[in-house]
Amino acid sequence: MNSFPAQNATHGSSGHAALPEQPGAPTAPVSLPAGWGQGTSGTLYDYIRVATFAIGPDGRIAQWSDRAAEFFGVPAAEAVGADPITAFIPRELWQRGRARLERVLAGEEWVGTAPYRDPAGAEHLAEVYAMPDSADGSATCMAVDLGRLRAVETDLAASEAVFGQTPTGFFLFDCELKLQRVNAAFATGVGRSPAALQGLAPGDVFRPSDADRLLLALRKVLTGQEPVLDLRLSGPVRADHPAGARDEEQRTWAVSLYRLTAAGGRPIGVAGQVQDVTSRHIAEREAAGVRRSLALLNEASTHIGSTLDLETTAKELLDVIVPQFCDVATVDLYSALLTGDSNPQGAHPESGELRRVAVSSVVGNAPSVLGSERGGVRVAEAGGTLCYPPRSPHARALRTGRSVVPQPGPDPLLRSTLVVPLVARDQVLGLVQLSRAIGSEPFDAREVAIAEELVARAAVCVDNARLYRREHERALILQRSLLPPGNPAASGLEIARRYLPSNNNTEVGGDWFDVIPLPGSRTALVIGDVMGRGLRAAVAMGQLRTAVRTLAMLDLDPEEVLSALDEIARGLGNDDADPDRSGPEVYLATCVYAVYDAVKQRCTFANAGHLPPVLLTPGQGARMLDVPPGLPLGVGGEPFEEVTVDLPEGSVLGLYTDGLVESRKHQLDEGLKAFRTSLGNGSDQLEELCDQVLDELNPHHGEDDIALLMAKVHALPKGSVGDWRLPPEPTSVAKAREAACGWLLERGLDELVDTCELLVSELVTNALRHGRGEIRLRLLRDKSVVCEVWDDAYAQPRQRRAQETDEGGRGLQLVSLLAERWGSRRTPKGKIVWFELSL
């Protein structure tokens, strides 16, 4: 076809199309009415840009449509009546254009191309159709955007090629969601001809469940703008598919849906692309299974064995595998294992008694879990015991240490069962039974291997818990044996004490407390905590407790006791030095040592890095005593300080370890505040108060051992103390005898008068002989009668064996023979020698 060149701005009206000079290939005449092209927007004509106009017999434009005005950018008022040759064609082409127009008006049809400019000024190429009307000598012309037209032709050709030749399935649904067209690949996959699929709905081609999903996706795409990609369907129902075909023969298709719209955005249907992804689906399913298995193993590594408790470890295994891996699971352990036997399976492992320690199920009323008969075996509930028959799969697994897949039993809810023995260090510890319910896939070889790996990891944790339980029980026995038995007696004090191991059954700690009676109606109160856990901590605690008792018998001041303990703690580490280490292991411990004097109702404290004591005063509430904290025992380098506090009648002194007031979830300050509050709001009875404190604080903690020692002050009865001061004169011996005998007679202690008179005479005589200053005599009545004699000599009395010819040296022998106990202790200005007589 011929065409005119683009018109320049100097020739006529710029941007207007000109009629071509030479005719192209003629087409069949088409009669178009006036105003053609003015229909509703959104049609094919809008997409390819079509414009119509008419030329009258006089050679001028007679009609100019709205599409022509839009197409050329010239309104009808300017175009109608204009000469198309002089108005739209360059001057140099007027003669040829006039000749062409005359031939068209004479009845010759013509097709050609011409350049034009759109309203925006962009230049395009149009194909012009001139169709004469022989009846009245006029002509109808139609102009089409050649670029748009060629694009449509290309799209149609490409669409036909893809739709007809690609091996991928394609289909088209109309707005009524009926199949309008399918390609050969789709028809072959369905097993029907393309004609037979015409007009069918999704339910006529796909299975009901897939058809519903496809319908939902088609509506979504048709009413919205977003396509649906990779919709997985189990494959259409093939017309040639045999009845009763197995699921394994079905294919998996991936369907992608796209909305089809007209030029104006009007939806005209949905196109679908179908791909057979069966092999990819199988690979994805296997890969997903591997990922789930790896995730399961990873979860098992982090979840199983968080504690050293047998039952908890078994439950953690079931938490991992139910329902992620199976629907029902049980864990059975040898009963002997739970009692600490070193050989839990015995000589015949398959016949040993087992205990069901954990059960987990997501199957309601599963018979094999809830205690029914299965294969002649009574299956126990959690906590029950059972013995498997020798020929059962469970007994075989116990005997061989290998997994067994029993034949399906009569349970109506279970489809597949796997029995895996718990084996650690070549020793069978029990069984794990895993079952899957009807509707789940049976265990395959890969899943059996996964189950064995999971159970093997759990078996190691169970064995560790078994070994730990044995050590833990031994350490706990040792620790409790070192705590003071019963209710210890103390002058002027009512004692209540509690010791609670941690709730999570972790290793025993080094907490200890002690109540040590001292001469002179005094009592030493001790509480401490060895840092660390386990048997070594318990042993260290026992050594320190023994050292405290020994030092207390020497009647040292609290600060001196702690200084000596500090040296002992450092010496304990030297005994356990590891040659492979750079230095010895040092035992660190905290401790509070307090001495209460019942006569003065005064208590002296020294602290080695321990939590401060709490004092509950009647009418004033509870408060923390300001005792210098000091450094823990074993650190060394710093002296300890003493603090003396008066304790009024009815006050309660509380000594405790950090397990009572501190945990991961509660800060120390919060715990101390709660402790003070519970003391202030508690009972007047000491034992009840002790229980109330534990009830309020222990449920929130329990992560560490708890030691609690509480002492309530009761003043000595009136007249329980007799105190005299005597000058350093020989007559003081007689005065001392007289005072002591009179004091005893006044209290009805006649049976002690003779013994006390003799012993007081000996001690006062020694005080006169070895001392120079004032002599003090004190008698105390509590659970026994104690006589104390002060002097200013620092030399401690020493009992010796007198020879037959010696005139002295037998006084202390008499004291030792006649008194229940006797001893001496230093004072800042001398010493005190004392003896005790039982009532």
CSV table of N, CA, C and O in Angstrom, one decimal, residues 599 715-724 742-749 778-782 784-785:
chain,number,residue,atom,x,y,z
A,599,VAL,N,21.1,-14.0,129.4
A,599,VAL,CA,21.0,-13.2,130.6
A,599,VAL,C,20.9,-11.7,130.2
A,599,VAL,O,20.1,-11.0,130.8
A,715,ALA,N,12.5,-14.1,127.8
A,715,ALA,CA,13.4,-13.7,128.9
A,715,ALA,C,13.4,-14.8,130.0
A,715,ALA,O,12.5,-15.6,130.2
A,716,LEU,N,14.6,-15.0,130.6
A,716,LEU,CA,14.7,-15.9,131.7
A,716,LEU,C,13.8,-15.6,132.8
A,716,LEU,O,13.5,-14.4,133.1
A,717,PRO,N,13.2,-16.6,133.6
A,717,PRO,CA,12.4,-16.3,134.7
A,717,PRO,C,13.1,-15.4,135.8
A,717,PRO,O,14.3,-15.4,135.9
A,718,LYS,N,12.3,-14.6,136.5
A,718,LYS,CA,12.8,-13.8,137.5
A,718,LYS,C,13.5,-14.6,138.6
A,718,LYS,O,13.0,-15.6,139.0
A,719,GLY,N,14.7,-14.2,139.0
A,719,GLY,CA,15.4,-15.0,140.0
A,719,GLY,C,16.2,-16.1,139.4
A,719,GLY,O,16.8,-16.9,140.2
A,720,SER,N,16.4,-16.1,138.1
A,720,SER,CA,17.2,-17.2,137.5
A,720,SER,C,18.7,-16.9,137.6
A,720,SER,O,19.5,-17.8,137.3
A,721,VAL,N,19.1,-15.7,137.9
A,721,VAL,CA,20.5,-15.3,137.9
A,721,VAL,C,20.9,-14.8,139.3
A,721,VAL,O,20.2,-14.0,139.9
A,722,GLY,N,22.0,-15.4,139.8
A,722,GLY,CA,22.6,-14.8,141.0
A,722,GLY,C,24.0,-14.3,140.7
A,722,GLY,O,24.8,-15.1,140.1
A,723,ASP,N,24.3,-13.1,141.1
A,723,ASP,CA,25.5,-12.5,140.7
A,723,ASP,C,26.1,-11.7,141.9
A,723,ASP,O,25.5,-10.9,142.5
A,724,TRP,N,27.4,-12.1,142.2
A,724,TRP,CA,28.1,-11.5,143.3
A,724,TRP,C,29.5,-11.1,142.9
A,724,TRP,O,30.2,-11.7,142.1
A,742,GLY,N,23.1,-20.4,149.8
A,742,GLY,CA,21.8,-19.7,150.1
A,742,GLY,C,21.0,-19.6,148.8
A,742,GLY,O,19.7,-19.8,148.8
A,743,TRP,N,21.6,-19.3,147.7
A,743,TRP,CA,20.9,-19.1,146.4
A,743,TRP,C,20.2,-20.4,146.0
A,743,TRP,O,19.0,-20.5,145.6
A,744,LEU,N,20.9,-21.5,146.2
A,744,LEU,CA,20.3,-22.8,145.8
A,744,LEU,C,19.2,-23.2,146.8
A,744,LEU,O,18.1,-23.8,146.3
A,745,LEU,N,19.3,-23.0,148.1
A,745,LEU,CA,18.3,-23.3,149.0
A,745,LEU,C,17.0,-22.5,148.7
A,745,LEU,O,15.9,-23.0,148.9
A,746,GLU,N,17.2,-21.2,148.4
A,746,GLU,CA,16.0,-20.4,148.1
A,746,GLU,C,15.2,-21.0,146.9
A,746,GLU,O,14.0,-20.8,146.9
A,747,ARG,N,15.8,-21.7,146.1
A,747,ARG,CA,15.1,-22.2,144.9
A,747,ARG,C,14.8,-23.7,145.0
A,747,ARG,O,14.5,-24.3,144.0
A,748,GLY,N,15.0,-24.2,146.2
A,748,GLY,CA,14.6,-25.6,146.4
A,748,GLY,C,15.6,-26.6,145.8
A,748,GLY,O,15.2,-27.8,145.5
A,749,LEU,N,16.8,-26.2,145.5
A,749,LEU,CA,17.8,-27.1,144.9
A,749,LEU,C,18.7,-27.7,146.0
A,749,LEU,O,19.9,-27.6,145.9
A,778,ARG,N,28.8,-16.0,139.5
A,778,ARG,CA,27.5,-15.9,138.9
A,778,ARG,C,26.9,-17.3,138.8
A,778,ARG,O,27.5,-18.3,138.3
A,779,LEU,N,25.6,-17.5,139.3
A,779,LEU,CA,24.9,-18.7,139.2
A,779,LEU,C,23.7,-18.5,138.2
A,779,LEU,O,23.0,-17.5,138.4
A,780,LEU,N,23.5,-19.5,137.3
A,780,LEU,CA,22.4,-19.4,136.4
A,780,LEU,C,21.6,-20.6,136.4
A,780,LEU,O,22.1,-21.8,136.4
A,781,ARG,N,20.3,-20.5,136.4
A,781,ARG,CA,19.4,-21.6,136.4
A,781,ARG,C,18.5,-21.6,135.1
A,781,ARG,O,17.8,-20.6,134.9
A,782,ASP,N,18.7,-22.6,134.3
A,782,ASP,CA,17.9,-22.8,133.1
A,782,ASP,C,17.5,-24.2,133.1
A,782,ASP,O,16.7,-24.7,133.9
A,784,SER,N,19.7,-26.4,133.4
A,784,SER,CA,20.7,-26.9,134.4
A,784,SER,C,21.1,-25.7,135.2
A,784,SER,O,20.7,-24.6,135.0
A,785,VAL,N,22.0,-26.0,136.2
A,785,VAL,CA,22.6,-24.9,137.0
A,785,VAL,C,24.0,-24.7,136.5
A,785,VAL,O,24.8,-25.7,136.5
